[in-house]
JSON list of C-alpha atoms and ligand atoms in Angstrom, two decimals:
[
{"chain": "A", "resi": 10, "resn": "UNK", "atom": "CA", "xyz": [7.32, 26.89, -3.56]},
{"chain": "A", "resi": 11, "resn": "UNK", "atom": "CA", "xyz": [9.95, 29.51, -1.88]},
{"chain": "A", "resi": 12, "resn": "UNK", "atom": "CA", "xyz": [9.48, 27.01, 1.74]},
{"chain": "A", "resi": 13, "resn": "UNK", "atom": "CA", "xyz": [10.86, 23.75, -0.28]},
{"chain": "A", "resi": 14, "resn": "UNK", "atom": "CA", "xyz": [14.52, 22.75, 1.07]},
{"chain": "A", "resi": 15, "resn": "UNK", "atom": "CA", "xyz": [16.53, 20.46, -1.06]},
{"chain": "A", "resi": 16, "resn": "UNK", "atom": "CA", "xyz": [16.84, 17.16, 0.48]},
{"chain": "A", "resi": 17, "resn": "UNK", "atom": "CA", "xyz": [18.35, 15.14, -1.85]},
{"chain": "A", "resi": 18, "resn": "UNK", "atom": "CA", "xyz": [19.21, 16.79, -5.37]},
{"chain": "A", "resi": 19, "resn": "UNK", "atom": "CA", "xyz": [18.34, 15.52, -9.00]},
{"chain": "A", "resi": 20, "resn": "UNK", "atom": "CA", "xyz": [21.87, 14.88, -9.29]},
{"chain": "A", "resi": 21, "resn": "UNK", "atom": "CA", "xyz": [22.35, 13.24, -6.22]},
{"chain": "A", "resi": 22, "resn": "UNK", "atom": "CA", "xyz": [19.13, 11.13, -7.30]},
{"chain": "A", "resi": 23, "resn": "UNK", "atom": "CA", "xyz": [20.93, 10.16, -10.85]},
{"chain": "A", "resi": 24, "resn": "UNK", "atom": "CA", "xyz": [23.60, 9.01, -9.35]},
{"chain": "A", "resi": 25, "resn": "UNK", "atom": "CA", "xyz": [22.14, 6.83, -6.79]},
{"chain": "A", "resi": 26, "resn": "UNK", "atom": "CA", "xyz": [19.70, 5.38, -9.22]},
{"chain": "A", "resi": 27, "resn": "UNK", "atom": "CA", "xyz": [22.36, 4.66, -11.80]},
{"chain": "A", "resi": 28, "resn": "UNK", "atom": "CA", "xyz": [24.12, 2.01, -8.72]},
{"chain": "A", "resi": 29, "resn": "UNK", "atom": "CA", "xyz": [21.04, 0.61, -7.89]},
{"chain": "A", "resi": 30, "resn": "UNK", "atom": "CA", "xyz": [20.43, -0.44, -11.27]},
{"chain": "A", "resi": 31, "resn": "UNK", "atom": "CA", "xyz": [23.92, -1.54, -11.82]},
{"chain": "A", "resi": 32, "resn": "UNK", "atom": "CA", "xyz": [23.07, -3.53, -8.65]},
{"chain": "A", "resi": 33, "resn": "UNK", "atom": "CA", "xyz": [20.15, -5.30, -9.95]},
{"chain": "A", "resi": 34, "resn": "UNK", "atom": "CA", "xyz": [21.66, -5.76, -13.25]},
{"chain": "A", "resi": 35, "resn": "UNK", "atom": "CA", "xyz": [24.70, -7.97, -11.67]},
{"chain": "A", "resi": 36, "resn": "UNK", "atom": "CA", "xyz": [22.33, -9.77, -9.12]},
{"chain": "A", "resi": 37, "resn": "UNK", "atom": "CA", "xyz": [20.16, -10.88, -11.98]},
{"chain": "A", "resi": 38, "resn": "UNK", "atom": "CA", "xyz": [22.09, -11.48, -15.11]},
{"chain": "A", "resi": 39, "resn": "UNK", "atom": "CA", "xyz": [20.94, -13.46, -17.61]},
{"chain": "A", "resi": 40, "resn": "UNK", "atom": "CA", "xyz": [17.26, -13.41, -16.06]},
{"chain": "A", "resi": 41, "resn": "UNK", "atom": "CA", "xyz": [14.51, -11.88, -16.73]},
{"chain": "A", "resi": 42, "resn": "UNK", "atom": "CA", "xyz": [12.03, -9.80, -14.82]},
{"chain": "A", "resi": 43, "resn": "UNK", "atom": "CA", "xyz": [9.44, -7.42, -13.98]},
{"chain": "A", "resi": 44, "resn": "UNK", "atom": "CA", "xyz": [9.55, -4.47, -12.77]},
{"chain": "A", "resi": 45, "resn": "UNK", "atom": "CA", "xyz": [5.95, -3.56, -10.09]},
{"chain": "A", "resi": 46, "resn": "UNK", "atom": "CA", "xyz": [5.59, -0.11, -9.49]},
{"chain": "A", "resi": 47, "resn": "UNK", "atom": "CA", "xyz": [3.06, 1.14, -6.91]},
{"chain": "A", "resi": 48, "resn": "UNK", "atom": "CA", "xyz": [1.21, 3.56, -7.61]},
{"chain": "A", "resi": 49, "resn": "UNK", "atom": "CA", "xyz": [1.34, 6.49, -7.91]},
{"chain": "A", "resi": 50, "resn": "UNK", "atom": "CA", "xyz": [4.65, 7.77, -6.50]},
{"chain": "A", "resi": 51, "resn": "UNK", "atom": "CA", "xyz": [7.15, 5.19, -8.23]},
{"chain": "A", "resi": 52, "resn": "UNK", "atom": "CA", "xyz": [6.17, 5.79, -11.51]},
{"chain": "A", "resi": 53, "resn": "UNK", "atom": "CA", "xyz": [9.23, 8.26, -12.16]},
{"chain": "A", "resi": 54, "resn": "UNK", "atom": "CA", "xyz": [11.64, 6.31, -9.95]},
{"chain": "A", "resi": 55, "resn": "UNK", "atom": "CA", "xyz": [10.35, 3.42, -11.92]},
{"chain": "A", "resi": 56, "resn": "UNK", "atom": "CA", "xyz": [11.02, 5.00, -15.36]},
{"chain": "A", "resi": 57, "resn": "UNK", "atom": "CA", "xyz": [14.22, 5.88, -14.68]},
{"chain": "A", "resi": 58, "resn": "UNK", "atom": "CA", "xyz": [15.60, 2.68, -12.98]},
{"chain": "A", "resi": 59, "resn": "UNK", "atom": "CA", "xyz": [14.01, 0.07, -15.35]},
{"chain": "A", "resi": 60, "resn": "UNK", "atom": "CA", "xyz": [15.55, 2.61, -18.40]},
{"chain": "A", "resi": 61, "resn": "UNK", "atom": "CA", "xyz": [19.02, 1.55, -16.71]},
{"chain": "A", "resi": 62, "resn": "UNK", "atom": "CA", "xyz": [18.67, -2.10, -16.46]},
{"chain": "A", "resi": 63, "resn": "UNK", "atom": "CA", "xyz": [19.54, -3.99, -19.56]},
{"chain": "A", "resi": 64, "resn": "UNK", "atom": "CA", "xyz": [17.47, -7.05, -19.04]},
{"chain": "A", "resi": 65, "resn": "UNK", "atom": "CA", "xyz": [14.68, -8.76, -20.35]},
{"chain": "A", "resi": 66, "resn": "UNK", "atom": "CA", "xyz": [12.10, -6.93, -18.79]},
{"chain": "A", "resi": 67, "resn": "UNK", "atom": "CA", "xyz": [8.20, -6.19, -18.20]},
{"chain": "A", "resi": 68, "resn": "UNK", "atom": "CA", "xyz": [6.41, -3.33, -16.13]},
{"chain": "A", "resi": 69, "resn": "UNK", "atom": "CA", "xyz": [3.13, -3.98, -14.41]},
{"chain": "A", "resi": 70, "resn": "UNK", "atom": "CA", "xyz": [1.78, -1.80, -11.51]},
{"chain": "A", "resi": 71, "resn": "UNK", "atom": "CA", "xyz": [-0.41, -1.97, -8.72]},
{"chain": "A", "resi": 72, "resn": "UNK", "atom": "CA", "xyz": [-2.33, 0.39, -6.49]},
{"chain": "A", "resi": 73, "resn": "UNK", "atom": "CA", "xyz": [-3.67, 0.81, -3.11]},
{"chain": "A", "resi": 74, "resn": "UNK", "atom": "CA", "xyz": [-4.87, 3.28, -0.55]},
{"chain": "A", "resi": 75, "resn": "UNK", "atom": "CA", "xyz": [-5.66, 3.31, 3.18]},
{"chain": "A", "resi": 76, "resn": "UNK", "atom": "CA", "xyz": [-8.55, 3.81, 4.56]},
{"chain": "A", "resi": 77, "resn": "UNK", "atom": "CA", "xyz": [-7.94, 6.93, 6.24]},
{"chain": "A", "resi": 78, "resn": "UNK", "atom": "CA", "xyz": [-6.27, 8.51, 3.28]},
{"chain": "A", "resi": 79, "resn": "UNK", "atom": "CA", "xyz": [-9.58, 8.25, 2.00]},
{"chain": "A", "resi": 80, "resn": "UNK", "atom": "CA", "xyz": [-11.21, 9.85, 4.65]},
{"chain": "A", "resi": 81, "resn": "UNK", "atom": "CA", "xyz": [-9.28, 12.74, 4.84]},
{"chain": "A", "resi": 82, "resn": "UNK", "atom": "CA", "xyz": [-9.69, 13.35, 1.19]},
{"chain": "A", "resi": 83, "resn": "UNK", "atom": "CA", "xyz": [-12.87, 14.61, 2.42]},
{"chain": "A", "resi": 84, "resn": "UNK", "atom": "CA", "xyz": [-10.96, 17.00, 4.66]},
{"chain": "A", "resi": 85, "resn": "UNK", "atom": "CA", "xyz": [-10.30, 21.15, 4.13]},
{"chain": "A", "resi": 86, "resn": "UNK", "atom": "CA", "xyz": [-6.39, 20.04, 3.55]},
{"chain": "A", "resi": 87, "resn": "UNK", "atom": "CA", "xyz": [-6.76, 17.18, 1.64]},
{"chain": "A", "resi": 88, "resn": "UNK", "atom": "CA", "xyz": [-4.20, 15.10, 4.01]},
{"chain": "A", "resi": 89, "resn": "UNK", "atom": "CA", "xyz": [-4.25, 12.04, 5.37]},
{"chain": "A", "resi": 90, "resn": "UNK", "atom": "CA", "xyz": [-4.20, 10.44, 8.40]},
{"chain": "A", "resi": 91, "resn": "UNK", "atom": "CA", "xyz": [-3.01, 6.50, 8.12]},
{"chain": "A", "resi": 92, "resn": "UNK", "atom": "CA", "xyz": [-4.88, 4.38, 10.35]},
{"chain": "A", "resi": 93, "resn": "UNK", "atom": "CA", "xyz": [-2.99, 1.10, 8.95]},
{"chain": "A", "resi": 94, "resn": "UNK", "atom": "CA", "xyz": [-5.90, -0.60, 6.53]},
{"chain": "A", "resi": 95, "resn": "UNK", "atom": "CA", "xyz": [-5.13, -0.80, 3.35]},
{"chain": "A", "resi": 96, "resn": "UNK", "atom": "CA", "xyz": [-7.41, -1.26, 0.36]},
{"chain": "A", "resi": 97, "resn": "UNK", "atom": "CA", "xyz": [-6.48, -2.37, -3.29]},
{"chain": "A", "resi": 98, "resn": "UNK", "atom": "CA", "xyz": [-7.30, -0.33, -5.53]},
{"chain": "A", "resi": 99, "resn": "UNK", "atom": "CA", "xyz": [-5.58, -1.62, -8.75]},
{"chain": "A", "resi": 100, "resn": "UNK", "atom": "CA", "xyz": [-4.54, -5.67, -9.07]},
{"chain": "A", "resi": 101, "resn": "UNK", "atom": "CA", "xyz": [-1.64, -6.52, -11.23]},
{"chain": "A", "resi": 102, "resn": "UNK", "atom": "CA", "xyz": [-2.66, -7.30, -14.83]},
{"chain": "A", "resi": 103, "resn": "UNK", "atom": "CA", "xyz": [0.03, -10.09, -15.11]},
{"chain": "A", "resi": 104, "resn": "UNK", "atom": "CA", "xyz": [0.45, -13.53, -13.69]},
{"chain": "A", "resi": 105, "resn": "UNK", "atom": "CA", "xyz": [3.70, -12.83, -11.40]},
{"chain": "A", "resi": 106, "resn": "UNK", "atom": "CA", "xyz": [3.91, -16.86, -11.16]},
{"chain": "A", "resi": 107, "resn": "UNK", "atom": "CA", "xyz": [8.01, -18.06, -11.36]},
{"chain": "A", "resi": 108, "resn": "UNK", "atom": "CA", "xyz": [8.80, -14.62, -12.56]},
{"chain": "A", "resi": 109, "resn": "UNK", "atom": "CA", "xyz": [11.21, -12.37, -11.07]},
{"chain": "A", "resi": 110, "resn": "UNK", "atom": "CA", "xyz": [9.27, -9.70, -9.43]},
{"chain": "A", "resi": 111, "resn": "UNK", "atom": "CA", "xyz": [11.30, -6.02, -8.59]},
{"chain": "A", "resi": 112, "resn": "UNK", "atom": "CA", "xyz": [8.84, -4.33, -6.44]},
{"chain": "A", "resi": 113, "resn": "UNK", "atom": "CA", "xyz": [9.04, -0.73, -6.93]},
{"chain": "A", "resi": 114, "resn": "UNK", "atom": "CA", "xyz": [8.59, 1.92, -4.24]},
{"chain": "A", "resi": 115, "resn": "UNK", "atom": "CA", "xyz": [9.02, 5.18, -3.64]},
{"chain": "A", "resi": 116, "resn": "UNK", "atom": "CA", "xyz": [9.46, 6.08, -0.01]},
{"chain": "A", "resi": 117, "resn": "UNK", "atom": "CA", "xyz": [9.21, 3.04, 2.99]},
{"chain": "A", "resi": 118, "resn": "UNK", "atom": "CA", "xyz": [7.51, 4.68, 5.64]},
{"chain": "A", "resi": 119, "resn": "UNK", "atom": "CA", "xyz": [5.57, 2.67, 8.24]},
{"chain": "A", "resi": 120, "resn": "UNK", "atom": "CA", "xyz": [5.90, -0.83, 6.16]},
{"chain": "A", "resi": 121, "resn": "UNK", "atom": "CA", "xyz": [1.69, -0.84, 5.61]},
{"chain": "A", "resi": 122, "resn": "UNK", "atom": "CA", "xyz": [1.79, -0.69, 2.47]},
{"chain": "A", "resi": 123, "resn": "UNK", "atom": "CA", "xyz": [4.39, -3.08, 1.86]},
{"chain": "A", "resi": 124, "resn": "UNK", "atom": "CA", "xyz": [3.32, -5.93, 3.81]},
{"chain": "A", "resi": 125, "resn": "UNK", "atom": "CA", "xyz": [0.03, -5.65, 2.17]},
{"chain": "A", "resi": 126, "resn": "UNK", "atom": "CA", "xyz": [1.44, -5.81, -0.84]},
{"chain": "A", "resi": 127, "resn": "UNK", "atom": "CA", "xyz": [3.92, -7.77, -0.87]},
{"chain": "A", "resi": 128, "resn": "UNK", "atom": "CA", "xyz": [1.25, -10.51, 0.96]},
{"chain": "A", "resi": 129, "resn": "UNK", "atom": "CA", "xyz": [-0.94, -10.07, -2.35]},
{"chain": "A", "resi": 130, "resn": "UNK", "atom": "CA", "xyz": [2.47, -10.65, -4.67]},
{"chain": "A", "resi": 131, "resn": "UNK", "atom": "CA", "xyz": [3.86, -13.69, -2.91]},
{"chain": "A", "resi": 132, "resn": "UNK", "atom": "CA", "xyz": [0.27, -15.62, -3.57]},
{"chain": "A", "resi": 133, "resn": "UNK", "atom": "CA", "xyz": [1.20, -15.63, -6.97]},
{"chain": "A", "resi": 134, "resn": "UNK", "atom": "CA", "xyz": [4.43, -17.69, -6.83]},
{"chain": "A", "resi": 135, "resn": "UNK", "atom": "CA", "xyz": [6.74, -15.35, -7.51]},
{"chain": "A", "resi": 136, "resn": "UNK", "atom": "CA", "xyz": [10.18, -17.18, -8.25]},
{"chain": "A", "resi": 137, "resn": "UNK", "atom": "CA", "xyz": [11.60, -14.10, -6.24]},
{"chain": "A", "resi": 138, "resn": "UNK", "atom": "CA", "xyz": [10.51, -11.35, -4.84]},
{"chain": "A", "resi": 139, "resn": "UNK", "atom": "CA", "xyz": [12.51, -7.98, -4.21]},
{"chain": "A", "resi": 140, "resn": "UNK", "atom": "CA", "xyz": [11.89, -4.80, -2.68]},
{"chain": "A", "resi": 141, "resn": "UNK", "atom": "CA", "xyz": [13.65, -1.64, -4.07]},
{"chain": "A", "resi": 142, "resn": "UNK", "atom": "CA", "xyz": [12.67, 1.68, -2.44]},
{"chain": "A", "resi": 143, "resn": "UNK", "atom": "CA", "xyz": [14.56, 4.77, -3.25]},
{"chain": "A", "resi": 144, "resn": "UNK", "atom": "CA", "xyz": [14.25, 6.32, -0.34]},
{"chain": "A", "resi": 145, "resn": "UNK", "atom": "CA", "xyz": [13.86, 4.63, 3.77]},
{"chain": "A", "resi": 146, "resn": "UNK", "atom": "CA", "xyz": [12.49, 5.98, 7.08]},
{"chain": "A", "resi": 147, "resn": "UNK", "atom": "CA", "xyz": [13.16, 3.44, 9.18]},
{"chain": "A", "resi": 148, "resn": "UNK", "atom": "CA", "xyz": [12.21, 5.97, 12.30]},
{"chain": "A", "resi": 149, "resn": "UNK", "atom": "CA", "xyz": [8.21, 5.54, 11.31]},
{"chain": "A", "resi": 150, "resn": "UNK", "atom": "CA", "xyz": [8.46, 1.68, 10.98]},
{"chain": "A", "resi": 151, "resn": "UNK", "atom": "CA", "xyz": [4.84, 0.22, 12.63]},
{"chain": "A", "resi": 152, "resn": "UNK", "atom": "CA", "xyz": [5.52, -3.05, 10.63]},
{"chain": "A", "resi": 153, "resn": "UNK", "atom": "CA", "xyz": [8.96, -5.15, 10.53]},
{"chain": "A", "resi": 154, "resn": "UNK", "atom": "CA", "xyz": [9.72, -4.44, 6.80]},
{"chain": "A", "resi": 155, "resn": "UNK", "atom": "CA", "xyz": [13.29, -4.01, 4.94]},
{"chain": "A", "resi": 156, "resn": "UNK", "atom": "CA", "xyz": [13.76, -2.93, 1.56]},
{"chain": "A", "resi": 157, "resn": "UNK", "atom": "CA", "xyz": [16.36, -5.30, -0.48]},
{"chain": "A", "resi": 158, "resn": "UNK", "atom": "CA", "xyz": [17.90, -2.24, -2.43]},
{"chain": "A", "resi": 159, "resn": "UNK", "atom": "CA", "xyz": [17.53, 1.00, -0.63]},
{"chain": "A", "resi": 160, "resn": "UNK", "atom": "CA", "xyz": [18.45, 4.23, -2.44]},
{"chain": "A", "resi": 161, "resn": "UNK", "atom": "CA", "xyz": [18.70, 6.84, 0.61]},
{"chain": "A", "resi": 162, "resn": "UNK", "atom": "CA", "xyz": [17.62, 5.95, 4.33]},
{"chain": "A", "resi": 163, "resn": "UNK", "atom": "CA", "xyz": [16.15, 9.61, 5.20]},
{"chain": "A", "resi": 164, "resn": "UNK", "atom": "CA", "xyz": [14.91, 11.25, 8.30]},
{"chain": "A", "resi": 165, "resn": "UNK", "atom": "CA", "xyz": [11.61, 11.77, 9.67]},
{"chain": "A", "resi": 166, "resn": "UNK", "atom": "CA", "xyz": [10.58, 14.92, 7.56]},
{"chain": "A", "resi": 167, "resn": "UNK", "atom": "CA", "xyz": [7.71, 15.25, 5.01]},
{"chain": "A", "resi": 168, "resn": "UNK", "atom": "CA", "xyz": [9.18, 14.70, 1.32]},
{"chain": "A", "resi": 169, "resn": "UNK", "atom": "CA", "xyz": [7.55, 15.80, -1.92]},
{"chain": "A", "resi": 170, "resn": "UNK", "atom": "CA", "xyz": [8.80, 15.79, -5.57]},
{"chain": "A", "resi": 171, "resn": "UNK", "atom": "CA", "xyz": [10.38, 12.97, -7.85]},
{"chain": "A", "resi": 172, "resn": "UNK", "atom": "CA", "xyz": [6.96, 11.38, -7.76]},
{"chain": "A", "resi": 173, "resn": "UNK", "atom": "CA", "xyz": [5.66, 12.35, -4.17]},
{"chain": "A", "resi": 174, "resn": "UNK", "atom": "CA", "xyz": [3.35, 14.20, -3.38]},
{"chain": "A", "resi": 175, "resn": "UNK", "atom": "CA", "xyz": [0.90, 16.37, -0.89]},
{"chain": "A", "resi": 176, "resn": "UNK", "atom": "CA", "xyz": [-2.14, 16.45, -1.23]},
{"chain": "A", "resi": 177, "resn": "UNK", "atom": "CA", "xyz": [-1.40, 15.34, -5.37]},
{"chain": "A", "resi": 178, "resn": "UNK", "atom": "CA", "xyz": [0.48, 18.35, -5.43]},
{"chain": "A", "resi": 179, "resn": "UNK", "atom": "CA", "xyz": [4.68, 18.31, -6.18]},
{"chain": "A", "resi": 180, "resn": "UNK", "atom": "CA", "xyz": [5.06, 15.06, -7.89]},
{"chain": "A", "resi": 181, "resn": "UNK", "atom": "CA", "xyz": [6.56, 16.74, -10.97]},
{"chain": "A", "resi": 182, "resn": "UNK", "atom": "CA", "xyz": [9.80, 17.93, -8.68]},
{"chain": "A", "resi": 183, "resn": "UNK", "atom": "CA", "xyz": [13.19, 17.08, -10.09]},
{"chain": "A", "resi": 184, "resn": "UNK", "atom": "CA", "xyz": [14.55, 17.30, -6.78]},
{"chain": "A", "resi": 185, "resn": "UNK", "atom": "CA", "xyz": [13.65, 15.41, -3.52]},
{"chain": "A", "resi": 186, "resn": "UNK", "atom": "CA", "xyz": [12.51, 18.56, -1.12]},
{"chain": "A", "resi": 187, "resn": "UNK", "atom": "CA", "xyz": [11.86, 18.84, 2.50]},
{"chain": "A", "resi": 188, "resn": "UNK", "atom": "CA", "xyz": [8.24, 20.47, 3.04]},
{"chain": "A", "resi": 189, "resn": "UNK", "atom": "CA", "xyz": [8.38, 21.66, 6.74]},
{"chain": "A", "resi": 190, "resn": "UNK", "atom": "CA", "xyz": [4.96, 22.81, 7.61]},
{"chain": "A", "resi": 191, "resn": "UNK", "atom": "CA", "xyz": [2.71, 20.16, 5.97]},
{"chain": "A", "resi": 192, "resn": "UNK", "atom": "CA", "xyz": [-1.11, 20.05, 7.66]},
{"chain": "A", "resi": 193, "resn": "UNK", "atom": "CA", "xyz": [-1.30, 16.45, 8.49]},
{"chain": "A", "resi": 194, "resn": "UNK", "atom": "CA", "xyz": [-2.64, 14.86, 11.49]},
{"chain": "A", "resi": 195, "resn": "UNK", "atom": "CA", "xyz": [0.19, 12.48, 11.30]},
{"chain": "A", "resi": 196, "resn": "UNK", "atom": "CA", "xyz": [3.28, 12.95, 9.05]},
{"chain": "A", "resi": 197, "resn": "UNK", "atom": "CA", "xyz": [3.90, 10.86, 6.51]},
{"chain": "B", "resi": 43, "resn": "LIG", "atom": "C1", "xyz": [3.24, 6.45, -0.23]},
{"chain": "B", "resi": 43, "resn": "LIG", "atom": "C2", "xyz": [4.39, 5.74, -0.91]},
{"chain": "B", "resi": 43, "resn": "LIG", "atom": "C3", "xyz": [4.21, 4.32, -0.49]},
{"chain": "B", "resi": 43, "resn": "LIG", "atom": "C4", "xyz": [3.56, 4.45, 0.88]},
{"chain": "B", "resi": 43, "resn": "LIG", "atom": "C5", "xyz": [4.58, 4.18, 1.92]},
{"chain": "B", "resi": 43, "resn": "LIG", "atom": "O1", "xyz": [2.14, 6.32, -1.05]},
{"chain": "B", "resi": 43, "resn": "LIG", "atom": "O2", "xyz": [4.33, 5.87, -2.30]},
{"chain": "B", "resi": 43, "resn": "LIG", "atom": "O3", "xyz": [3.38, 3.61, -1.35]},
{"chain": "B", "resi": 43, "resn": "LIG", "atom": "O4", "xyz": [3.07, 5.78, 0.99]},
{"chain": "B", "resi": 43, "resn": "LIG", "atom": "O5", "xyz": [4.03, 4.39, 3.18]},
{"chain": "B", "resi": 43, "resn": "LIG", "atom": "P1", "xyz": [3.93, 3.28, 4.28]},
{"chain": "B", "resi": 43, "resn": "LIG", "atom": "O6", "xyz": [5.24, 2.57, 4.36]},
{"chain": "B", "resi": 43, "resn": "LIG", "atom": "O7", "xyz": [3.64, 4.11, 5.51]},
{"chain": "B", "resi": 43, "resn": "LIG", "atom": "O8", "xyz": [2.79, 2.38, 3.96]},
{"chain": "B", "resi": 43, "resn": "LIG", "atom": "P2", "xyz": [0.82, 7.17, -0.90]},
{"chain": "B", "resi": 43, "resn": "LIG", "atom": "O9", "xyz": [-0.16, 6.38, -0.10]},
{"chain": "B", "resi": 43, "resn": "LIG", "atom": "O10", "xyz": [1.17, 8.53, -0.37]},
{"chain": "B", "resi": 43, "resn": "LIG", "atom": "O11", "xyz": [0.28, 7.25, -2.38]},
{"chain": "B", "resi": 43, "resn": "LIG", "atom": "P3", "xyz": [0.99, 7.81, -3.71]},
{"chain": "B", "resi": 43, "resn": "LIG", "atom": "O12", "xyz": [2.09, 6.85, -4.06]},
{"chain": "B", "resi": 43, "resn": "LIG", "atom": "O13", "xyz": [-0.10, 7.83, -4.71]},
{"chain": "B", "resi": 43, "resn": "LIG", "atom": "O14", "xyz": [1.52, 9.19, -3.39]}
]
């Protein structure tokens, strides 16, 4: 683990999360409204954010891959190489008709993801729909996607820890870390 720089630190991360939901807190007062993690990287960003909003509120989550993540799992180094198509892998459970929907990311990267998701979410009527994403590369954008509540806009360097991962490894970091020699065809 000796190779791991510090990007952003747990404290640093606190903080940060601690305005965001202040943020969301103001913007929807008196509302009510679920929280939509994607899995599996937001789960801890999730947990901690929703833990600081004092609102009526539900969790539901939702998962997807890409097809060449897939592929590569096949691969000696377990990366992955994102060829843009996305797959579903886990629906909501919940109806996210008139509701308040706080979609819950972890890193923005190329936008994939999002737009695929946030396609899927908006078919169900949402009343609103919001993107929060702790962290934002807008350098690796392939789709035209903005978060609504961005936590730190980052540079183009391989994160792990505080939920992310490579190769499933890391997740369980307190501390956002740089990993500079990861063996992937194309960072992520
Ligand atoms: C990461 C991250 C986002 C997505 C962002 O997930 O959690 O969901 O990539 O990338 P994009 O903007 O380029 O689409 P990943 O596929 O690594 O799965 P994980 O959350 O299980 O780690």
């Amino acid at each position: 683990m000796s190779e791991l720089q510090v990007l952003i630190s747990r404290e640093q991360i606190a903080h940060r999360v601690t305005e965001m939901a202040a943020q969301i807190t103001r913007d929807f007062a008196g509302q009510a409204v679920i929280f939509v993690g994607v899995l599996k990287g937001a789960a801890i960003f999730l947990s901690d954010l929703a833990r600081q909003v004092p609102l009526d509120s539900t969790f539901d989550f939702i998962g997807v891959c890409s097809y060449g993540q897939q592929a590569a799992a096949a691969t000696p180094n377990g990366g992955w190489d994102s060829t843009g198509e996305v797959r579903l892998t886990k629906d909501v459970e919940h109806s996210m008709a008139g509701k308040n929907v706080l979609l819950v990311e972890d890193i923005l990267d190329t936008g994939l993801t999002l737009t695929y998701i946030k396609k899927i979410l908006l078919n169900h009527q949402p009343r609103s729909l919001r993107v929060v994403a702790l962290l934002d590369k807008p350098s690796r954008r392939q789709k035209p996607m903005q978060a609504d509540y961005v936590g730190f806009t980052i540079p183009d360097k391989f994160v792990v820890g505080y939920g992310m991962d490579y190769a499933e490894r890391f997740r369980n970091l307190p501390d956002i870390c740089i990993l500079p020699n990861p063996v992937l065809s194309s960072e992520k």
